[in-house]
């Protein structure tokens, strides 16, 4: 049973064909004479697909069977606009109210409604959390406490609330949460499992997330962005460092969680994949199908889903990977492993789910 | 057209830049947004009662919290507290008679929010939402027409529209002034009619796609169901699935012009998409051929149904009397609603005339919802605020971000739904008291002076003289900003 869902959003439209190259597909090498990842360079996954060498830190998780890779994923949005595609995928529909995580927390799960049940690590709340029963942006742990007089204030409040007929119990919960939050000091944190986090923002946010998870404040949904995937120009120079950050960050996070990984579901998604053909400036343009990663508890590792192929007739629109898997069908199995009840019709209204067996 | 759009975008840019300037200058009162800094230096009279007296109770319950000086202004209206309260209520029921310069001035930079629905499409949804929420908080904090603001909040939940659904991103802004604010203290029938034909509501509950174009088309029941279940007769009001379908049939053909093209956001009746057969709604027959007029006949039937009077009366009693109001109170208020044909003003008068409204036991017995709590903290402390994102973040963390409740039932009103928000209330209290919310400032020493010292300041915030325990806690923390944080976080201040 999962307790926490972690959603990593790769903003900008990450190129699935580079993250998880279909090295066994000749059409891939023909379409990407300069950008294709060679079969020998890639880390072999299942023969047809490899993992980009810069994602090597994820190999261990794949071999351990806790990483599922789903190529050719996406939404029905074919505007190829970042804004529209992100909106649709994070809302979970076009004319729906709230985001899919927000609806899941409010209606579709047995949310505890704790003070920090839904957290976005970064500077703004993502659309996916819109409508959550309470959602908080956490930049750092400073400011999560009650300020300079925290200890004395909490003590006095405990006295004022102790026999309040309506609020005594809630006040004890609040005191407990604040005590846990007050103990969170980033400098004191010692990652476990030999985890080594980098010093980039993504790694630091994951480190903070692990710390918060372990603090037991009832974290149920945690969102984190890794931006910068809009690689129209000299794609390698942009993607290489991002993939390093993504791979090493997630590997450190999983190692750090240790046995808690079994209670955590991690989703890595993007708004769309990129054009199959490389452009003249060694980049790729906005496309359709991209890749999703699912990690953590209950996952059936491996490469999943239908691969539509990259032959001329299989491509969509101006030459894009067809969307063979709707992202909702990839998210659904993760949500259904969560301790709360999953009501698909509330989370993804108007969509007939065909969940993947992952 | 292109030119005006460009000009608007330019203006929005200007407003955003202005907002940036404001936040950076937030540390000192600025003539720009410091309308309510109106150099509040005069002393004020704090309450003197051991327990919450009638005046404190009325200010707690019927406003978003007492500001320094509110008490005296109220008491000046009558020879006795009772008479003054009655006069105050009557004045609040006629907001147009009360001058309200402060919010008008503060909202000058949000003039674009008052544009008609179709014009709002010119703006970016994110900008619009930010400004809309900001303006809403500022009105609640600054307006002297407090009862009107409280009723606007109540109807906003009653006719809830989530701004994140489709074109509601633009249209809800117009719904706020064209529907909710225009009729907040008017006639319920007019409010309902405005809501039923509001572009935002037609979007939110799918009325725009409720059509009968050819034989066999099934109506979209979404709005019809909520019209009965939430807006009028109530879930146990005695309607059937059959009634839902018949109401939906009666409303087929009402739609709203799309964002792209001529006449955007215009609401239209398409007779060729209307099911013009005979209908039976709540036992009353609508003959065939009613066309456009079916809408008003349906609304007449549901509004005049006795269950609607009880439903609305129950809601008003829960807001102003108690979470579980007595049957007698609801019945009496419903009777007034029926007798006055849904006159909201008259119905409210009936609520405030109930003996329960003045009973000691109901005072401070309700839990403030987060919006009420945050606004009351700003009002009690005479805060100068830009109502910017750092403040609104607290509302989001408490789970009551304005206009962002996803389902049509609106933010819950019961205490149990909000008890879990104490962490964020306490954090707001300590951050506000310590001036750590960017864009919001309070001056505790000045407040203390004006209230005549520690005891007076405590009484002002609590609505009564502090208890021995509260005084001890205040003293332990050394009063001042820490003490103010304690008062705002205290159990008494969570209530209204």
XYZ file of N, CA and C in Angstrom, chain A residues 83 87 91 94-98 106-107 113 115-116 125 127 130-131 133-136 139 143-146 149 152-153 155-157 159-164 166-167 170-171 174-175 177-178, chain B residues 126 129 162-166 203-204 208 367 390 393 396-399 404-407 409 411 415 419-420 422-424 426-427 430 469-470 472-473 476-477 482 485-486 489-491 494-495:
276
model
N 1.736 25.285 -23.015
C 0.735 25.730 -22.056
C -0.509 24.852 -22.104
N -1.539 22.120 -19.269
C -2.827 22.341 -18.627
C -3.695 21.093 -18.691
N -4.630 18.976 -15.486
C -6.034 19.033 -15.073
C -6.660 17.650 -15.151
N -10.231 18.550 -20.257
C -10.311 19.929 -20.743
C -11.293 20.754 -19.921
N -12.525 20.321 -19.834
C -13.498 21.127 -19.103
C -13.810 20.505 -17.749
N -12.774 20.321 -16.963
C -12.971 19.757 -15.632
C -12.562 20.806 -14.611
N -13.041 20.638 -13.391
C -12.699 21.573 -12.333
C -11.556 21.002 -11.510
N -10.540 21.806 -11.305
C -9.418 21.378 -10.486
C -8.437 20.510 -11.250
N -9.125 15.288 -2.747
C -10.374 15.738 -2.137
C -11.465 14.678 -2.193
N -11.534 13.972 -3.298
C -12.668 13.105 -3.493
C -12.304 11.638 -3.704
N -6.023 14.761 5.292
C -6.212 16.195 5.421
C -5.253 16.842 6.398
N -1.860 18.905 7.782
C -1.419 20.244 7.411
C -0.486 20.214 6.209
N 0.224 19.127 6.032
C 1.144 19.049 4.904
C 0.855 17.811 4.059
N 2.326 26.533 -6.955
C 1.508 25.330 -6.941
C 1.228 24.902 -8.386
N -0.799 23.155 -11.518
C -2.225 23.012 -11.823
C -2.787 21.680 -11.325
N -4.482 21.901 -8.056
C -5.611 22.828 -7.924
C -6.804 22.079 -7.331
N -7.442 22.690 -6.331
C -8.631 22.080 -5.743
C -8.336 21.085 -4.633
N -7.586 19.808 -0.883
C -8.169 20.341 0.357
C -7.214 21.261 1.115
N -6.060 21.451 0.640
C -5.063 22.294 1.289
C -3.762 21.925 0.632
N -3.051 22.898 0.111
C -1.798 22.579 -0.564
C -0.812 23.687 -0.272
N 0.415 23.300 -0.108
C 1.411 24.244 0.360
C 2.648 24.202 -0.528
N 9.435 26.024 -0.077
C 10.706 26.419 -0.708
C 11.847 25.841 0.118
N 10.740 28.827 8.081
C 9.425 29.435 7.929
C 8.292 28.435 8.055
N 8.613 27.162 8.197
C 7.544 26.194 8.410
C 7.126 26.144 9.878
N 7.967 26.659 10.750
C 7.652 26.656 12.178
C 6.844 27.885 12.563
N 6.808 28.159 13.844
C 6.007 29.285 14.324
C 6.850 30.525 14.583
N 9.555 32.732 18.484
C 9.068 32.313 19.798
C 8.354 30.959 19.748
N 7.835 28.714 23.013
C 6.998 29.313 24.064
C 5.565 29.497 23.584
N 5.439 29.922 22.327
C 4.097 30.123 21.784
C 3.326 28.796 21.767
N 3.756 26.237 23.616
C 3.435 25.811 24.986
C 2.194 26.556 25.500
N 2.175 27.869 25.273
C 1.027 28.654 25.748
C -0.251 28.262 25.004
N -0.110 27.997 23.705
C -1.297 27.601 22.941
C -1.825 26.262 23.446
N -1.796 25.156 26.362
C -2.579 25.392 27.592
C -3.950 25.972 27.281
N -3.979 26.924 26.332
C -5.267 27.559 26.025
C -6.238 26.593 25.344
N -5.670 25.646 24.616
C -6.539 24.748 23.847
C -6.887 23.463 24.578
N -6.190 23.165 25.694
C -6.230 21.784 26.199
C -7.633 21.288 26.547
N -8.512 22.190 27.016
C -9.854 21.688 27.329
C -10.919 22.335 26.446
N -10.505 22.759 25.263
C -11.474 23.352 24.350
C -12.366 22.253 23.774
N -14.302 22.061 21.243
C -14.355 21.889 19.790
C -12.985 21.598 19.196
N -11.934 22.181 19.795
C -10.656 22.213 19.094
C -9.494 21.520 19.804
N -7.824 18.741 17.675
C -7.156 19.317 16.505
C -5.911 20.070 16.917
N -5.970 20.730 18.076
C -4.814 21.480 18.544
C -3.661 20.533 18.861
N -2.116 19.600 15.666
C -1.354 20.730 15.124
C -0.020 20.864 15.855
N -0.063 20.711 17.192
C 1.184 20.800 17.974
C 2.164 19.724 17.539
N 2.303 18.179 14.609
C 2.836 18.486 13.272
C 3.899 19.564 13.356
N 3.642 20.581 14.179
C 4.606 21.672 14.295
C 5.902 21.214 14.949
N -4.305 33.564 -15.534
C -3.543 33.630 -14.290
C -3.536 35.028 -13.687
N -7.066 35.711 -12.300
C -7.326 35.035 -11.026
C -6.597 35.748 -9.888
N -16.233 26.812 -9.993
C -14.777 26.681 -9.919
C -14.163 27.363 -11.130
N -13.361 28.360 -10.853
C -12.771 29.170 -11.921
C -11.839 28.362 -12.816
N -11.444 27.163 -12.353
C -10.488 26.390 -13.153
C -11.170 25.586 -14.256
N -12.486 25.605 -14.313
C -13.147 24.801 -15.347
C -13.397 25.618 -16.620
N -12.737 25.212 -17.673
C -12.971 25.790 -18.991
C -12.961 27.312 -18.978
N -21.313 27.463 -18.392
C -20.092 26.691 -18.637
C -19.878 25.649 -17.551
N -19.951 26.130 -16.302
C -19.543 25.279 -15.176
C -20.407 24.025 -15.072
N -24.646 25.029 -21.347
C -24.413 25.454 -22.735
C -24.498 24.290 -23.719
N -17.112 28.161 14.347
C -15.715 28.246 13.939
C -15.625 29.073 12.657
N 1.678 36.236 -1.057
C 2.182 35.650 0.189
C 1.048 35.481 1.201
N -1.367 32.673 -0.195
C -0.799 31.335 0.040
C -1.372 30.699 1.303
N -4.664 29.195 0.602
C -4.502 27.950 -0.162
C -4.089 26.815 0.771
N -3.149 27.085 1.656
C -2.708 26.041 2.582
C -3.834 25.618 3.530
N -4.707 26.557 3.848
C -5.848 26.221 4.711
C -6.973 25.576 3.910
N -6.809 25.501 2.605
C -7.803 24.812 1.779
C -9.008 25.655 1.403
N -11.946 28.488 -6.022
C -11.273 27.298 -6.511
C -11.771 26.026 -5.838
N -13.056 26.020 -5.477
C -13.636 24.795 -4.940
C -14.212 24.003 -6.108
N -13.757 22.764 -6.283
C -14.067 22.071 -7.538
C -15.525 21.651 -7.732
N -16.228 21.313 -6.667
C -17.568 20.753 -6.874
C -18.645 21.796 -6.571
N -21.098 22.176 -4.714
C -21.670 22.417 -3.382
C -20.984 23.547 -2.623
N -17.590 25.634 -0.738
C -16.804 25.300 0.451
C -17.722 24.936 1.615
N -18.058 23.118 11.110
C -16.792 23.258 11.823
C -15.861 22.076 11.553
N -11.498 22.078 11.124
C -10.709 21.975 12.358
C -9.249 21.655 12.096
N -9.001 20.954 10.980
C -7.633 20.540 10.675
C -6.733 21.651 10.177
N -5.645 24.292 11.910
C -5.036 25.082 12.994
C -3.562 25.403 12.755
N -2.814 24.442 12.215
C -1.386 24.702 11.996
C -1.202 25.985 11.203
N -1.997 26.091 10.112
C -1.815 27.251 9.242
C -2.397 28.515 9.847
N -2.250 29.178 13.074
C -1.225 29.612 14.025
C -0.035 30.224 13.303
N 0.294 29.635 12.165
C 1.422 30.185 11.407
C 1.091 31.575 10.876
N 1.323 34.024 13.871
C 2.663 34.423 14.312
C 3.374 35.218 13.223
N -6.435 32.958 32.242
C -5.477 32.129 31.498
C -4.867 32.871 30.312
N -5.731 33.635 29.633
C -5.229 34.382 28.474
C -4.240 35.455 28.914
N -2.373 35.312 31.553
C -1.137 34.645 31.970
C -0.287 34.290 30.740
N -0.942 33.743 29.724
C -0.211 33.363 28.505
C 0.411 34.587 27.846
N 3.390 35.637 29.876
C 4.503 34.693 29.666
C 5.289 35.050 28.410
N 4.554 35.476 27.375
C 5.211 35.778 26.104
C 5.719 37.212 26.049
N 4.668 39.085 20.088
C 4.464 37.680 20.452
C 3.080 37.494 21.062
N 0.494 37.558 18.405
C 0.459 36.256 17.725
C -0.365 35.260 18.512
N -0.166 35.274 19.816
C -0.909 34.363 20.681
C -2.415 34.632 20.612
N -3.904 33.478 17.461
C -3.880 32.014 17.352
C -4.770 31.355 18.403
N -5.276 32.140 19.328
C -5.990 31.561 20.474
C -7.335 30.956 20.056
N -7.848 30.030 20.878
C -9.133 29.399 20.527
C -10.252 30.425 20.359
N -10.550 31.957 16.918
C -10.945 31.064 15.814
C -12.451 31.098 15.607
N -13.144 31.714 16.572
C -14.606 31.612 16.582
C -15.292 32.908 16.223
